Tab-separated table of C-alpha atoms in Angstrom:
chain	number	residue	atom	x	y	z
A	297	MET	CA	-15.923	174.852	-53.892
A	298	ARG	CA	-18.005	177.308	-55.903
A	299	ILE	CA	-16.951	177.776	-59.512
A	300	SER	CA	-17.601	181.048	-61.286
A	301	ARG	CA	-19.906	180.947	-64.286
A	302	ARG	CA	-17.261	182.776	-66.348
A	303	LEU	CA	-14.624	180.111	-65.634
A	304	VAL	CA	-17.054	177.336	-66.517
A	305	MET	CA	-17.952	179.020	-69.807
A	306	MET	CA	-14.259	179.446	-70.696
A	307	VAL	CA	-13.539	175.779	-69.992
A	308	CYS	CA	-16.657	174.827	-71.942
A	309	ALA	CA	-15.538	176.872	-74.954
A	310	LEU	CA	-12.110	175.235	-74.905
A	311	SER	CA	-13.679	171.800	-74.618
A	312	VAL	CA	-15.945	172.419	-77.585
A	313	VAL	CA	-13.167	173.867	-79.752
A	314	SER	CA	-10.954	170.869	-78.968
A	315	GLY	CA	-13.648	168.541	-80.266
A	316	GLY	CA	-15.674	167.793	-77.146
A	317	LEU	CA	-19.143	166.992	-78.426
A	318	ALA	CA	-20.884	165.766	-75.342
A	319	GLY	CA	-21.652	169.259	-74.095
A	320	CYS	CA	-19.901	170.895	-71.243
A	321	GLY	CA	-21.571	169.008	-68.430
A	322	ILE	CA	-22.099	172.204	-66.494
A	323	GLY	CA	-25.165	171.136	-64.565
A	324	ALA	CA	-26.507	172.805	-61.477
A	325	GLN	CA	-23.711	171.828	-59.133
A	326	GLY	CA	-21.055	174.370	-58.292
A	327	LEU	CA	-22.363	177.437	-60.101
A	328	GLU	CA	-22.436	180.670	-58.117
A	329	ASP	CA	-26.119	181.269	-58.614
A	330	ALA	CA	-27.406	177.688	-58.619
A	331	PRO	CA	-30.811	177.353	-56.954
A	332	ALA	CA	-30.609	176.344	-53.320
A	333	GLY	CA	-34.178	175.080	-52.885
A	334	SER	CA	-35.320	171.497	-52.798
A	335	ALA	CA	-38.623	169.853	-53.616
A	336	ASP	CA	-39.940	166.863	-51.744
A	337	LYS	CA	-40.963	164.711	-54.715
A	338	THR	CA	-40.782	160.954	-54.349
A	339	SER	CA	-38.383	159.016	-56.533
A	340	ARG	CA	-41.281	157.912	-58.754
A	341	GLU	CA	-42.563	161.492	-59.155
A	342	SER	CA	-39.026	162.663	-59.941
A	343	TYR	CA	-38.521	159.809	-62.404
A	344	ASP	CA	-41.808	160.450	-64.225
A	345	GLN	CA	-41.054	164.176	-64.456
A	346	PHE	CA	-37.512	163.465	-65.697
A	347	VAL	CA	-38.663	161.048	-68.431
A	348	ALA	CA	-41.408	163.444	-69.587
A	349	GLN	CA	-38.896	166.316	-69.687
A	350	MET	CA	-36.379	164.272	-71.705
A	351	ASP	CA	-39.112	163.193	-74.128
A	352	GLU	CA	-40.104	166.871	-74.604
A	353	ILE	CA	-36.488	167.795	-75.306
A	354	LEU	CA	-36.126	165.018	-77.885
A	355	ALA	CA	-39.377	166.138	-79.547
A	356	VAL	CA	-37.858	169.619	-79.956
A	357	THR	CA	-34.914	168.070	-81.829
A	358	GLY	CA	-37.296	166.384	-84.266
A	359	ALA	CA	-35.420	163.095	-83.766
A	360	THR	CA	-37.346	161.123	-81.162
A	361	THR	CA	-35.584	157.833	-81.944
A	362	GLY	CA	-31.968	156.762	-82.212
A	363	TRP	CA	-30.861	158.192	-78.854
A	364	THR	CA	-28.712	156.200	-76.447
A	365	SER	CA	-27.613	156.961	-72.919
A	366	GLU	CA	-24.047	157.715	-71.976
A	367	TYR	CA	-24.012	154.107	-70.731
A	368	GLY	CA	-25.055	152.665	-74.098
A	369	TYR	CA	-28.710	151.722	-73.558
A	370	ALA	CA	-31.527	152.975	-75.768
A	371	TRP	CA	-33.939	155.712	-74.718
A	372	PRO	CA	-36.491	155.376	-73.219
A	373	PRO	CA	-35.112	153.007	-70.601
A	374	GLU	CA	-36.710	149.651	-69.907
A	375	PRO	CA	-39.247	149.784	-67.018
A	376	ASP	CA	-36.880	148.123	-64.554
A	377	LYS	CA	-33.792	150.147	-65.612
A	378	ALA	CA	-32.795	152.229	-62.590
A	379	LEU	CA	-31.409	155.747	-62.845
A	380	ILE	CA	-29.189	156.673	-59.912
A	381	PRO	CA	-29.853	160.116	-58.381
A	382	ARG	CA	-26.777	162.230	-57.689
A	383	PRO	CA	-26.269	164.874	-55.001
A	384	CYS	CA	-27.335	168.364	-56.049
A	385	ASP	CA	-24.566	169.819	-53.900
A	386	SER	CA	-21.357	167.875	-54.462
A	387	GLU	CA	-19.644	169.761	-51.639
A	388	ASN	CA	-22.170	168.654	-48.983
A	389	TRP	CA	-23.143	165.411	-50.683
A	390	LYS	CA	-24.087	163.521	-47.505
A	391	ASP	CA	-26.907	165.941	-46.645
A	392	SER	CA	-27.676	167.116	-50.160
A	393	PRO	CA	-30.993	166.710	-51.967
A	394	ARG	CA	-30.607	164.496	-55.046
A	395	GLN	CA	-31.417	164.797	-58.726
A	396	ILE	CA	-31.602	162.408	-61.657
A	397	THR	CA	-28.936	163.185	-64.252
A	398	LEU	CA	-28.404	161.550	-67.619
A	399	GLN	CA	-26.758	162.324	-70.935
A	400	LEU	CA	-28.268	161.092	-74.201
A	401	LEU	CA	-26.374	160.956	-77.483
A	402	GLY	CA	-28.236	161.095	-80.777
A	403	PRO	CA	-28.081	161.662	-84.498
A	404	GLY	CA	-26.605	164.859	-85.911
A	405	THR	CA	-28.421	167.452	-87.970
A	406	GLU	CA	-27.538	169.422	-91.082
A	407	ASP	CA	-28.841	172.752	-89.761
A	408	PHE	CA	-27.224	172.721	-86.340
A	409	GLU	CA	-27.598	176.482	-85.824
A	410	ALA	CA	-31.373	176.248	-86.279
A	411	ASP	CA	-31.392	173.123	-84.108
A	412	ARG	CA	-29.571	174.895	-81.273
A	413	ASP	CA	-31.800	177.959	-81.631
A	414	ALA	CA	-34.935	175.785	-81.419
A	415	MET	CA	-33.619	174.330	-78.148
A	416	ILE	CA	-32.910	177.824	-76.816
A	417	ARG	CA	-36.510	178.867	-77.617
A	418	TYR	CA	-37.766	175.742	-75.839
A	419	MET	CA	-35.673	176.496	-72.739
A	420	GLU	CA	-36.755	180.159	-72.740
A	421	GLY	CA	-40.385	179.025	-73.044
A	422	ARG	CA	-39.899	177.050	-69.830
A	423	GLY	CA	-38.556	180.172	-68.085
A	424	MET	CA	-34.961	178.953	-67.984
A	425	GLU	CA	-31.945	181.260	-67.803
A	426	ILE	CA	-29.830	180.724	-70.933
A	427	SER	CA	-26.024	180.638	-70.821
A	428	GLY	CA	-23.193	178.814	-72.551
A	429	VAL	CA	-24.419	179.748	-76.030
A	430	LEU	CA	-21.493	178.796	-78.227
A	431	GLY	CA	-21.088	178.394	-81.964
A	432	ASP	CA	-20.516	180.552	-84.992
A	433	SER	CA	-19.626	180.180	-88.653
A	434	SER	CA	-15.878	180.243	-87.866
A	435	TYR	CA	-16.116	176.911	-86.015
A	436	PRO	CA	-14.381	174.012	-87.780
A	437	GLU	CA	-16.690	171.444	-89.340
A	438	GLY	CA	-18.043	168.942	-86.807
A	439	VAL	CA	-17.550	171.096	-83.712
A	440	ALA	CA	-20.704	171.293	-81.617
A	441	TRP	CA	-22.814	174.389	-81.074
A	442	ASN	CA	-23.952	174.542	-77.434
A	443	ALA	CA	-26.556	176.109	-75.172
A	444	VAL	CA	-27.280	175.645	-71.470
A	445	GLY	CA	-30.547	176.465	-69.721
A	446	GLN	CA	-31.011	176.623	-65.956
A	447	GLY	CA	-34.421	176.485	-64.344
A	448	ALA	CA	-35.832	176.340	-60.859
A	449	ASN	CA	-34.616	173.924	-58.222
A	450	GLY	CA	-31.573	172.596	-60.088
A	451	LEU	CA	-33.255	171.793	-63.419
A	452	THR	CA	-30.583	172.193	-66.114
A	453	ILE	CA	-30.423	171.317	-69.800
A	454	ASP	CA	-27.013	171.210	-71.500
A	455	TYR	CA	-27.428	170.824	-75.278
A	456	ALA	CA	-24.783	170.331	-77.986
A	457	THR	CA	-25.484	169.895	-81.692
A	458	SER	CA	-23.378	169.248	-84.786
A	459	PRO	CA	-23.714	167.565	-88.180
A	460	SER	CA	-22.483	164.240	-86.788
A	461	HIS	CA	-23.975	164.029	-83.257
A	462	ARG	CA	-26.189	165.697	-80.705
A	463	ALA	CA	-25.976	165.455	-76.924
A	464	VAL	CA	-28.524	166.326	-74.244
A	465	THR	CA	-27.525	166.289	-70.598
A	466	LEU	CA	-30.543	166.722	-68.358
A	467	TYR	CA	-30.221	167.467	-64.648
A	468	GLY	CA	-33.661	166.943	-63.095
A	469	GLU	CA	-35.059	168.961	-60.230
A	470	CYS	CA	-33.563	168.389	-56.794
A	471	SER	CA	-35.595	166.450	-54.255
A	472	SER	CA	-34.936	165.829	-50.582
A	473	HIS	CA	-37.399	162.918	-50.363
A	474	PRO	CA	-35.769	159.850	-48.696
A	475	SER	CA	-36.695	157.639	-51.681
A	476	MET	CA	-34.187	159.591	-53.806
A	477	GLN	CA	-31.306	157.855	-51.986
A	478	GLU	CA	-31.695	154.724	-54.145
A	479	GLY	CA	-32.029	153.985	-57.867
A	480	VAL	CA	-35.290	155.152	-59.415
A	481	SER	CA	-37.289	153.553	-62.223
A	482	ARG	CA	-40.849	153.150	-63.535
A	483	THR	CA	-41.324	150.422	-60.961
A	484	ALA	CA	-40.125	152.526	-57.998
A	485	PRO	CA	-42.724	153.393	-55.345
């Protein structure tokens, strides 16, 4: 089922206003104009690219430490910690290329508007299409300001920032390489 971008943005706005901090989890799956292509990177190439991308994103926030995964382990993951690739197309998941996806939660910031805007500039600098830009001075205290960037081949960054927390959900590029069917880590081939 394809979901319209407008519907996703409306649900995202409601989620944020009701106190959802973890971002809207939009990702590349299900959007009308999501990229259909697929790379053929091995699991190790995909993993290395994913980790480097996440480290770049955290550098933009200015807080490179204190981040934990949605599963409670510290970033960066231990060398043998496997990340499980998910289908890029949830509708045709059996034949779908796969992508590494992970959400990190980190410390808040006092100037969350500037923080969000810095992330938008970063995403624009990478040639990403920006959507889901939410937040204004009428928001109640503690409600996250969001931005989503979509790049080539399924790459998506969903960013939420507030005085108490920040959340980054990174959807890595899709790959149809057979090694992406299993967990990937620094020790993967």
